[in-house]
Coordinates of C-alpha atoms in Angstrom, one line a residue:
M157 CA -25.3 21.3 -4.6
T158 CA -22.6 18.8 -5.6
Q159 CA -19.2 20.5 -6.0
T160 CA -17.5 18.0 -8.4
H161 CA -14.3 19.5 -9.8
R162 CA -13.8 17.8 -13.1
P163 CA -10.2 17.9 -14.4
A164 CA -9.7 19.1 -17.9
D165 CA -8.9 16.5 -20.7
L166 CA -10.2 13.4 -18.9
P167 CA -9.9 10.3 -21.1
T168 CA -13.0 9.2 -23.0
A169 CA -12.2 5.6 -22.1
I170 CA -9.7 3.7 -19.9
R171 CA -8.1 0.9 -21.8
H172 CA -5.6 -1.9 -21.2
Y173 CA -1.9 -1.4 -22.1
I174 CA -0.4 -4.6 -23.6
D175 CA 2.8 -5.0 -25.4
G176 CA 3.3 -1.3 -26.0
R177 CA -0.3 -0.6 -27.2
F178 CA -3.5 0.7 -25.6
V179 CA -6.2 -1.9 -26.4
D180 CA -9.8 -2.7 -25.5
S181 CA -10.8 -6.0 -23.9
A182 CA -10.8 -8.8 -26.4
G183 CA -14.5 -9.3 -25.8
G184 CA -15.4 -5.6 -25.5
E185 CA -16.3 -5.9 -21.8
T186 CA -16.3 -2.6 -19.7
F187 CA -17.2 -1.4 -16.3
D188 CA -18.3 2.0 -14.9
V189 CA -16.0 4.3 -13.0
L190 CA -17.6 6.8 -10.6
D191 CA -16.3 10.0 -9.1
P192 CA -16.8 9.9 -5.3
V193 CA -18.2 13.4 -4.9
S194 CA -21.2 13.0 -7.2
N195 CA -21.2 9.1 -7.5
E196 CA -21.8 9.5 -11.2
T197 CA -20.1 7.5 -13.9
Y198 CA -17.5 9.7 -15.6
V199 CA -15.8 7.1 -17.8
Q200 CA -15.9 3.4 -18.7
A201 CA -12.9 1.2 -18.3
A202 CA -12.0 -2.0 -20.1
A203 CA -12.9 -5.0 -18.0
G204 CA -10.1 -7.5 -18.4
Q205 CA -11.0 -11.2 -18.8
Q206 CA -8.9 -14.3 -19.1
A207 CA -8.0 -13.6 -22.7
D208 CA -6.7 -10.1 -21.8
V209 CA -4.6 -11.4 -19.0
D210 CA -3.2 -14.1 -21.2
A211 CA -2.2 -11.5 -23.8
A212 CA -0.5 -9.3 -21.2
V213 CA 1.4 -12.2 -19.6
A214 CA 2.5 -13.5 -23.1
A215 CA 3.9 -10.0 -23.9
A216 CA 5.6 -9.8 -20.5
R217 CA 7.0 -13.3 -20.9
R218 CA 8.3 -12.5 -24.4
A219 CA 10.0 -9.3 -23.1
F220 CA 11.6 -11.3 -20.3
A221 CA 12.8 -14.2 -22.5
E222 CA 13.8 -12.2 -25.6
G223 CA 14.0 -8.5 -24.7
P224 CA 16.9 -6.5 -23.6
W225 CA 15.7 -5.4 -20.1
P226 CA 16.7 -8.4 -17.9
R227 CA 20.1 -8.4 -19.6
M228 CA 20.9 -4.8 -19.2
L229 CA 23.5 -3.7 -16.7
P230 CA 22.2 -2.3 -13.4
R231 CA 23.5 1.2 -14.3
E232 CA 21.6 1.1 -17.6
R233 CA 18.3 0.1 -15.9
S234 CA 19.0 2.7 -13.2
R235 CA 19.2 5.5 -15.8
V236 CA 15.7 4.6 -17.1
L237 CA 14.3 4.5 -13.5
H238 CA 15.7 8.0 -12.8
R239 CA 14.1 9.3 -16.0
I240 CA 10.8 7.7 -14.8
A241 CA 11.2 9.5 -11.4
D242 CA 11.9 12.8 -13.2
L243 CA 8.8 12.5 -15.4
V244 CA 6.6 11.6 -12.4
E245 CA 7.8 14.6 -10.5
S246 CA 7.4 16.9 -13.4
R247 CA 3.7 15.8 -13.7
D248 CA 2.9 15.8 -10.0
A249 CA 0.2 18.5 -10.3
R250 CA -1.6 16.6 -13.0
L251 CA -1.2 13.3 -11.2
A252 CA -2.5 14.8 -8.0
E253 CA -5.5 16.3 -9.8
L254 CA -6.5 13.0 -11.3
E255 CA -5.9 11.0 -8.1
S256 CA -7.9 13.5 -6.0
F257 CA -10.8 13.4 -8.5
D258 CA -10.8 9.6 -8.8
S259 CA -10.3 8.6 -5.2
G260 CA -11.7 11.5 -3.2
L261 CA -8.3 12.2 -1.5
P262 CA -7.7 15.8 -0.5
I263 CA -5.6 17.5 -3.2
T264 CA -2.8 18.5 -0.8
Q265 CA -2.4 14.9 0.3
A266 CA -2.5 13.7 -3.3
L267 CA 0.4 16.0 -4.2
G268 CA 2.5 14.2 -1.5
Q269 CA 1.7 10.8 -3.1
A270 CA 3.1 11.9 -6.5
R271 CA 6.3 13.0 -4.9
R272 CA 6.6 9.7 -2.9
A273 CA 6.0 7.8 -6.1
A274 CA 9.0 9.5 -7.8
E275 CA 11.1 8.8 -4.7
N276 CA 10.3 5.1 -4.9
F277 CA 11.9 4.9 -8.4
R278 CA 14.9 7.0 -7.3
F279 CA 15.5 4.8 -4.3
F280 CA 15.5 1.5 -6.3
A281 CA 17.5 3.1 -9.1
D282 CA 20.3 3.8 -6.6
L283 CA 19.9 0.5 -4.8
I284 CA 20.5 -1.8 -7.8
V285 CA 23.7 0.1 -8.7
A286 CA 25.1 0.1 -5.1
Q287 CA 24.1 -3.5 -4.3
A288 CA 26.7 -6.1 -3.6
D289 CA 25.9 -9.8 -3.0
D290 CA 27.7 -12.2 -0.7
T291 CA 30.8 -14.2 -1.3
Y292 CA 32.0 -16.9 1.1
K293 CA 35.7 -18.0 1.0
V294 CA 37.5 -21.0 2.3
P295 CA 41.1 -20.0 1.5
G296 CA 42.8 -22.4 -0.9
R297 CA 39.8 -24.7 -1.0
Q298 CA 36.6 -23.1 -2.1
I299 CA 34.8 -19.9 -3.1
N300 CA 31.0 -19.6 -2.8
Y301 CA 29.2 -16.6 -4.3
V302 CA 25.6 -15.5 -4.7
N303 CA 24.3 -14.9 -8.3
R304 CA 21.1 -12.8 -8.2
K305 CA 18.7 -13.2 -11.1
P306 CA 15.3 -11.7 -12.0
I307 CA 12.5 -14.3 -11.8
G308 CA 10.2 -13.5 -14.7
V309 CA 6.7 -12.0 -14.9
A310 CA 5.5 -10.3 -11.7
G311 CA 1.8 -9.9 -11.2
L312 CA 1.1 -6.7 -9.3
I313 CA -2.4 -6.2 -7.7
T314 CA -2.8 -2.8 -6.1
P315 CA -5.5 -1.1 -3.9
W316 CA -7.7 1.9 -4.4
N317 CA -6.2 4.0 -1.5
T318 CA -3.3 6.2 -2.7
P319 CA -3.3 4.0 -5.9
F320 CA -0.5 5.8 -7.9
M321 CA 2.0 5.8 -5.0
L322 CA 1.3 2.2 -4.1
E323 CA 1.6 1.1 -7.7
S324 CA 5.1 2.7 -7.8
W325 CA 6.0 0.9 -4.6
K326 CA 5.6 -2.4 -6.5
L327 CA 6.6 -1.3 -10.0
A328 CA 9.9 0.2 -9.0
P329 CA 11.6 -2.8 -7.4
A330 CA 10.0 -5.3 -9.8
I331 CA 11.3 -3.5 -12.9
A332 CA 14.6 -2.4 -11.3
T333 CA 15.6 -6.0 -10.7
G334 CA 15.0 -6.9 -14.3
N335 CA 11.6 -8.5 -14.2
T336 CA 8.7 -7.7 -16.5
V337 CA 5.2 -6.9 -15.0
V338 CA 1.5 -7.1 -15.4
L339 CA -0.3 -4.5 -13.2
K340 CA -3.9 -5.0 -12.2
P341 CA -5.0 -1.7 -10.5
A342 CA -8.1 -1.5 -8.3
E343 CA -11.3 -1.2 -10.2
F344 CA -12.6 1.7 -8.1
T345 CA -9.6 3.9 -9.1
P346 CA -8.1 3.1 -12.5
L347 CA -7.6 6.6 -13.7
S348 CA -4.0 7.5 -12.5
A349 CA -2.7 4.0 -13.4
S350 CA -3.4 4.8 -17.1
L351 CA -0.6 7.4 -16.9
W352 CA 2.2 4.9 -16.4
A353 CA 2.3 3.8 -20.0
D354 CA 3.2 7.2 -21.4
I355 CA 5.7 7.8 -18.6
F356 CA 7.4 4.5 -19.2
E357 CA 7.5 5.0 -23.0
E358 CA 9.0 8.4 -22.7
A359 CA 11.6 7.2 -20.2
G360 CA 12.7 4.5 -22.6
L361 CA 11.4 1.3 -20.9
P362 CA 11.4 -1.4 -23.6
Q363 CA 8.2 -2.6 -25.1
G364 CA 6.5 -5.4 -23.1
V365 CA 8.2 -4.8 -19.8
F366 CA 5.2 -3.0 -18.4
N367 CA 1.6 -4.2 -19.1
L368 CA -1.6 -3.1 -17.6
V369 CA -4.9 -4.9 -17.4
N370 CA -7.9 -3.2 -15.8
G371 CA -10.8 -5.1 -14.4
L372 CA -12.5 -6.7 -11.4
G373 CA -10.6 -8.7 -8.9
E374 CA -12.7 -11.8 -9.4
E375 CA -12.1 -11.7 -13.1
A376 CA -8.8 -10.0 -14.1
G377 CA -7.2 -10.4 -10.7
D378 CA -8.2 -14.0 -10.4
A379 CA -6.8 -14.8 -13.9
L380 CA -3.5 -13.2 -13.1
V381 CA -3.1 -15.1 -9.8
K382 CA -3.9 -18.4 -11.5
H383 CA -1.7 -17.9 -14.6
P384 CA 1.0 -20.5 -14.8
D385 CA 3.5 -18.1 -16.4
V386 CA 3.4 -15.6 -13.5
P387 CA 5.7 -16.9 -10.7
L388 CA 5.3 -13.8 -8.5
I389 CA 2.3 -12.1 -7.0
S390 CA 2.5 -8.9 -5.0
F391 CA -0.8 -7.9 -3.5
T392 CA -2.0 -5.1 -1.2
G393 CA -5.6 -5.2 0.0
E394 CA -8.0 -6.8 2.3
S395 CA -7.1 -9.8 4.4
S396 CA -10.0 -11.9 3.1
T397 CA -8.9 -11.3 -0.5
G398 CA -5.4 -12.2 0.6
Q399 CA -6.7 -15.6 1.8
L400 CA -8.3 -16.2 -1.6
I401 CA -5.1 -15.3 -3.4
F402 CA -3.1 -17.6 -1.1
G403 CA -5.3 -20.5 -1.9
N404 CA -5.4 -19.8 -5.6
A405 CA -1.6 -19.4 -5.9
A406 CA -0.9 -22.6 -3.9
P407 CA -1.1 -25.1 -6.8
Y408 CA 1.6 -23.1 -8.6
L409 CA 3.8 -22.6 -5.5
K410 CA 4.1 -18.9 -6.4
G411 CA 6.2 -16.4 -4.6
L412 CA 3.8 -14.2 -2.6
S413 CA 4.1 -10.8 -0.9
M414 CA 0.9 -9.7 0.7
E415 CA 0.3 -6.5 2.7
L416 CA -3.1 -6.9 4.1
G417 CA -5.5 -5.2 6.6
G418 CA -4.8 -3.6 9.9
K419 CA -6.4 -2.5 13.1
S420 CA -3.4 -0.8 14.5
P421 CA -3.2 0.4 18.2
A422 CA -1.9 3.8 19.3
V423 CA -0.9 3.4 23.0
V424 CA -0.7 6.6 25.0
F425 CA 0.8 6.4 28.5
A426 CA 0.3 9.0 31.1
D427 CA 3.8 10.3 30.9
A428 CA 3.5 11.0 27.1
D429 CA 3.6 14.5 25.5
L430 CA -0.2 14.7 25.2
D431 CA -0.1 17.6 22.7
A432 CA 2.1 15.6 20.3
A433 CA 0.2 12.4 20.9
I434 CA -3.2 14.0 20.2
D435 CA -1.9 15.7 17.0
A436 CA -0.3 12.5 15.8
T437 CA -3.2 10.2 16.6
I438 CA -5.7 12.7 14.9
F439 CA -3.5 12.7 11.8
G440 CA -3.0 8.9 12.0
V441 CA -6.6 8.0 11.6
F442 CA -8.1 11.0 9.7
S443 CA -5.4 11.6 7.0
L444 CA -6.0 9.9 3.7
N445 CA -9.7 10.0 4.6
G446 CA -9.0 7.2 7.1
E447 CA -8.5 4.9 4.2
R448 CA -5.0 3.7 5.2
C449 CA -3.9 0.2 6.2
T450 CA -1.6 1.6 9.0
A451 CA -4.2 3.9 10.5
G452 CA -4.0 4.0 14.3
S453 CA -7.7 3.3 14.6
R454 CA -7.6 1.9 18.1
I455 CA -6.3 4.4 20.7
L456 CA -5.5 2.9 24.1
V457 CA -5.0 5.6 26.8
E458 CA -3.8 5.2 30.4
R459 CA -6.6 5.9 32.8
A460 CA -4.8 8.8 34.6
V461 CA -5.0 11.0 31.5
Y462 CA -8.0 9.2 29.8
D463 CA -10.7 11.8 30.4
E464 CA -8.5 14.7 29.4
F465 CA -7.3 12.9 26.3
V466 CA -10.9 12.0 25.2
E467 CA -12.1 15.5 25.7
R468 CA -9.3 17.2 23.9
Y469 CA -9.2 14.5 21.1
A470 CA -13.0 14.9 20.4
A471 CA -12.8 18.7 20.4
Q472 CA -9.9 18.6 17.8
A473 CA -11.7 15.9 15.7
K474 CA -14.7 18.2 15.4
R475 CA -12.4 20.9 14.0
V476 CA -10.9 18.6 11.3
R477 CA -12.0 20.3 8.0
V478 CA -14.2 18.1 5.8
G479 CA -14.5 19.5 2.3
Y480 CA -14.4 18.8 -1.4
P481 CA -11.3 17.0 -2.5
H482 CA -10.0 19.8 -4.8
E483 CA -10.0 22.5 -2.1
K484 CA -6.7 23.2 -0.5
E485 CA -8.2 23.7 3.0
T486 CA -9.7 20.2 2.9
E487 CA -8.3 17.7 5.5
V488 CA -10.9 14.9 5.0
G489 CA -12.5 14.5 1.5
A490 CA -14.9 11.9 0.1
L491 CA -14.6 8.2 0.6
V492 CA -13.7 6.3 -2.6
H493 CA -17.0 4.7 -3.6
P494 CA -20.6 4.4 -2.5
E495 CA -20.1 0.7 -1.6
H496 CA -17.3 1.6 0.8
F497 CA -19.3 4.6 2.1
E498 CA -22.1 2.3 3.1
K499 CA -19.7 -0.1 4.8
V500 CA -18.2 2.7 6.9
M501 CA -21.5 4.2 7.8
S502 CA -22.8 0.8 8.9
Y503 CA -19.8 0.7 11.4
V504 CA -20.7 4.2 12.5
E505 CA -24.2 3.1 13.3
L506 CA -22.9 0.0 15.0
G507 CA -20.5 2.1 17.1
K508 CA -23.4 4.0 18.6
T509 CA -24.4 0.8 20.3
E510 CA -20.8 -0.2 21.3
G511 CA -19.2 3.0 22.6
R512 CA -19.9 6.6 23.6
L513 CA -20.1 8.9 20.6
V514 CA -18.0 12.0 21.3
A515 CA -17.5 13.4 17.8
G516 CA -19.0 13.0 14.3
G517 CA -21.4 10.1 13.8
G518 CA -22.8 10.6 10.3
R519 CA -22.7 12.9 7.3
P520 CA -21.1 16.3 7.9
E521 CA -23.5 19.2 7.7
G522 CA -23.7 20.7 4.2
F523 CA -22.8 17.5 2.4
E524 CA -26.1 15.8 1.6
T525 CA -24.7 13.8 -1.4
G526 CA -21.4 12.1 -2.1
N527 CA -19.4 9.8 0.1
F528 CA -18.7 12.2 3.0
V529 CA -18.3 11.0 6.6
A530 CA -17.6 13.3 9.5
P531 CA -14.5 12.4 11.5
T532 CA -16.1 10.1 14.1
V533 CA -14.8 9.3 17.6
F534 CA -16.1 6.6 20.0
A535 CA -14.9 6.5 23.6
D536 CA -15.2 3.7 26.3
V537 CA -15.1 1.0 23.6
K538 CA -14.8 -2.5 25.0
P539 CA -12.2 -4.9 23.5
D540 CA -14.9 -7.4 22.3
A541 CA -16.7 -4.6 20.3
R542 CA -16.8 -5.1 16.6
I543 CA -15.5 -1.5 16.1
F544 CA -12.5 -2.5 18.2
Q545 CA -11.9 -5.8 16.4
E546 CA -12.7 -5.1 12.7
E547 CA -11.1 -3.0 10.1
I548 CA -13.4 -0.1 9.2
F549 CA -11.0 1.8 6.8
G550 CA -12.5 5.2 7.2
P551 CA -12.4 8.3 9.5
V552 CA -13.6 6.4 12.6
V553 CA -11.6 5.8 15.8
A554 CA -12.3 3.8 19.0
I555 CA -10.7 4.9 22.3
T556 CA -10.3 2.5 25.2
P557 CA -8.8 3.0 28.7
F558 CA -6.2 0.8 30.4
D559 CA -4.8 0.7 33.9
T560 CA -1.5 -1.2 33.6
E561 CA 1.2 -1.8 31.0
A562 CA 0.3 -5.5 30.9
E563 CA -3.4 -4.6 30.2
A564 CA -2.3 -2.2 27.5
L565 CA -0.2 -4.9 25.8
E566 CA -3.1 -7.4 26.0
L567 CA -5.4 -4.8 24.4
A568 CA -2.9 -3.9 21.7
N569 CA -2.4 -7.6 20.8
G570 CA -6.0 -8.6 21.2
V571 CA -7.0 -8.5 17.5
K572 CA -6.3 -10.7 14.5
Y573 CA -4.3 -8.0 12.8
G574 CA -0.7 -7.0 13.3
L575 CA 0.5 -4.4 10.9
A576 CA 1.5 -1.3 12.8
A577 CA 1.6 0.1 16.3
Y578 CA 2.3 3.5 17.8
V579 CA 3.6 4.0 21.3
W580 CA 3.6 7.3 23.2
T581 CA 5.7 7.4 26.4
N582 CA 8.8 9.2 27.7
D583 CA 10.0 6.1 29.6
L584 CA 12.9 4.8 27.5
K585 CA 12.9 1.3 29.0
R586 CA 9.1 0.9 28.7
A587 CA 9.2 2.2 25.1
H588 CA 11.6 -0.5 23.9
N589 CA 10.2 -3.3 26.0
F590 CA 6.6 -2.6 24.9
S591 CA 7.6 -2.1 21.3
Q592 CA 9.3 -5.4 21.2
A593 CA 6.4 -7.2 22.8
V594 CA 3.7 -5.8 20.6
E595 CA 2.5 -8.0 17.8
A596 CA 3.1 -5.7 14.8
G597 CA 5.4 -5.7 11.8
M598 CA 6.2 -2.0 12.4
V599 CA 6.2 0.2 15.5
W600 CA 6.6 3.9 15.7
L601 CA 7.7 5.4 19.1
N602 CA 6.5 9.0 19.8
S603 CA 5.9 9.5 16.1
N604 CA 3.3 9.2 13.5
N605 CA 3.8 7.0 10.4
V606 CA 7.1 8.3 9.0
R607 CA 8.6 5.8 6.6
D608 CA 12.3 5.2 5.8
L609 CA 12.4 3.4 2.4
R610 CA 15.3 1.2 3.6
T611 CA 13.3 -0.5 6.3
P612 CA 11.1 -3.6 6.0
F613 CA 7.4 -3.0 5.4
G614 CA 5.0 -5.7 6.3
G615 CA 2.8 -7.2 9.0
V616 CA 2.2 -10.3 11.1
K617 CA -0.9 -12.4 11.8
A618 CA -3.7 -11.5 9.4
S619 CA -1.9 -8.4 8.3
G620 CA 0.4 -9.9 5.7
L621 CA 2.9 -12.4 4.4
G622 CA 6.5 -11.3 3.8
H623 CA 8.1 -7.9 3.7
E624 CA 9.0 -5.4 1.1
G625 CA 11.1 -2.2 1.3
G626 CA 14.8 -1.8 0.8
Y627 CA 16.7 -5.1 0.2
R628 CA 13.6 -7.1 1.2
S629 CA 12.0 -6.0 -2.1
I630 CA 15.2 -7.0 -4.0
D631 CA 15.0 -10.4 -2.3
F632 CA 11.4 -10.9 -3.3
Y633 CA 11.8 -10.0 -6.9
T634 CA 15.0 -12.0 -7.5
D635 CA 16.3 -15.6 -7.2
Q636 CA 19.5 -16.0 -5.2
Q637 CA 21.6 -18.7 -6.8
A638 CA 24.5 -20.1 -4.8
V639 CA 27.5 -20.9 -7.0
H640 CA 30.3 -23.1 -5.5
I641 CA 33.8 -23.3 -7.0
T642 CA 36.5 -25.8 -5.8
L643 CA 40.0 -24.2 -5.8
G644 CA 42.2 -27.1 -4.5
K645 CA 42.1 -30.8 -4.7
V646 CA 38.6 -32.2 -5.1
H647 CA 37.8 -34.1 -1.8
N648 CA 35.3 -36.7 -3.0
P649 CA 34.3 -39.9 -1.2
T650 CA 34.9 -42.6 -3.7
F651 CA 32.0 -45.0 -4.2
G652 CA 32.3 -48.2 -6.3
K653 CA 36.0 -48.5 -6.1

């Protein structure tokens, strides 16, 4: 029997939010939204087309050119952002309930995403007040200073995994720096995004600063990327979609920030604390249902401890609690959508020909319907295997042995991605040398993914373009204008004398 927990007071429709009003698509287009436990349609959402994106961009452009927001003092904008954070935090139970229902994320993990969303707004509220820009002095001759300005309308395209938190990760710095925005949330999970409008209104964000257009990537997303009045695009999603966006934005020379896919290695040396490494690597690939870009989905283990590691890891993976998303004991819930479920299951079947199955391998017992996948572990996976090379984005992990540090580095770097890496060793020199040699935008030493909001977030190779986080986000959402002032005699070469 399907155990769909349907939150109270679900909306009867999901609409766009343009220039301070909820509206349907101009042409009346809609698409179905499914809940991932029953895979039944629970609501229809407005499907944005070119006309809807045009209207949203026009509203955002008007708010930028004529409205008060870009001209407000940082302290005034900061007060609004702190009110947004307070409202998000006060509604965390409702946000988590909707997020869990819409995405299949376990409720306990969804609660954490709401708190992180609030913290993103607090962080940038403080940063814009504390920020100081550079001044360069040549005493008696010249002063040069940097004048930082918002750029205009930012197009924000967000993914379906932890959608509300990842929307906040883009909305907070874009709005904090004085830009206006058009948000295009993922079509699989539009429910929680619809809450932003009321939160922003109650917090006092001026009309037109925030606009929301729902829809498919190839329609609404494509129109936003190609719009000539949108100079910035921040995108999180698949690398193949990132390539399309890169090409479509090129004729307009847009600013791009793209956080793309990953196939991140977790490297476990024989001298590591195995208890901690197993706990962290279990969490790193099975939390958030395995639907996380920074998942340590390739575990590379030194041969001296390989057999012990595989045996203990498989035993613990079998104990990971699969359950309905609304239940507090659940550690892995339902994958987001039947299309994605089929993709993950195809990799599970492929893995049975490419590695030794030691845990999982299909639907968990008792879950005959819905998008449930048992935590799945393959050992002895060769580096040319597809499950080693390709992003699966589900609760599936490949374990591979290595003999030397050089081999471990070759394996770690031997994929097209380069988002994150995790290194487990108690050798200080090795820890730093290996971390600096690994091709990844972020490395965690003897740790799972613990983020400090001040640090850069981004990847190399096929995992992204640019960095956000801390001042890097401020840099992306602003233009830095250098102003030069001569203090003494003007030293000009004289032409045409």
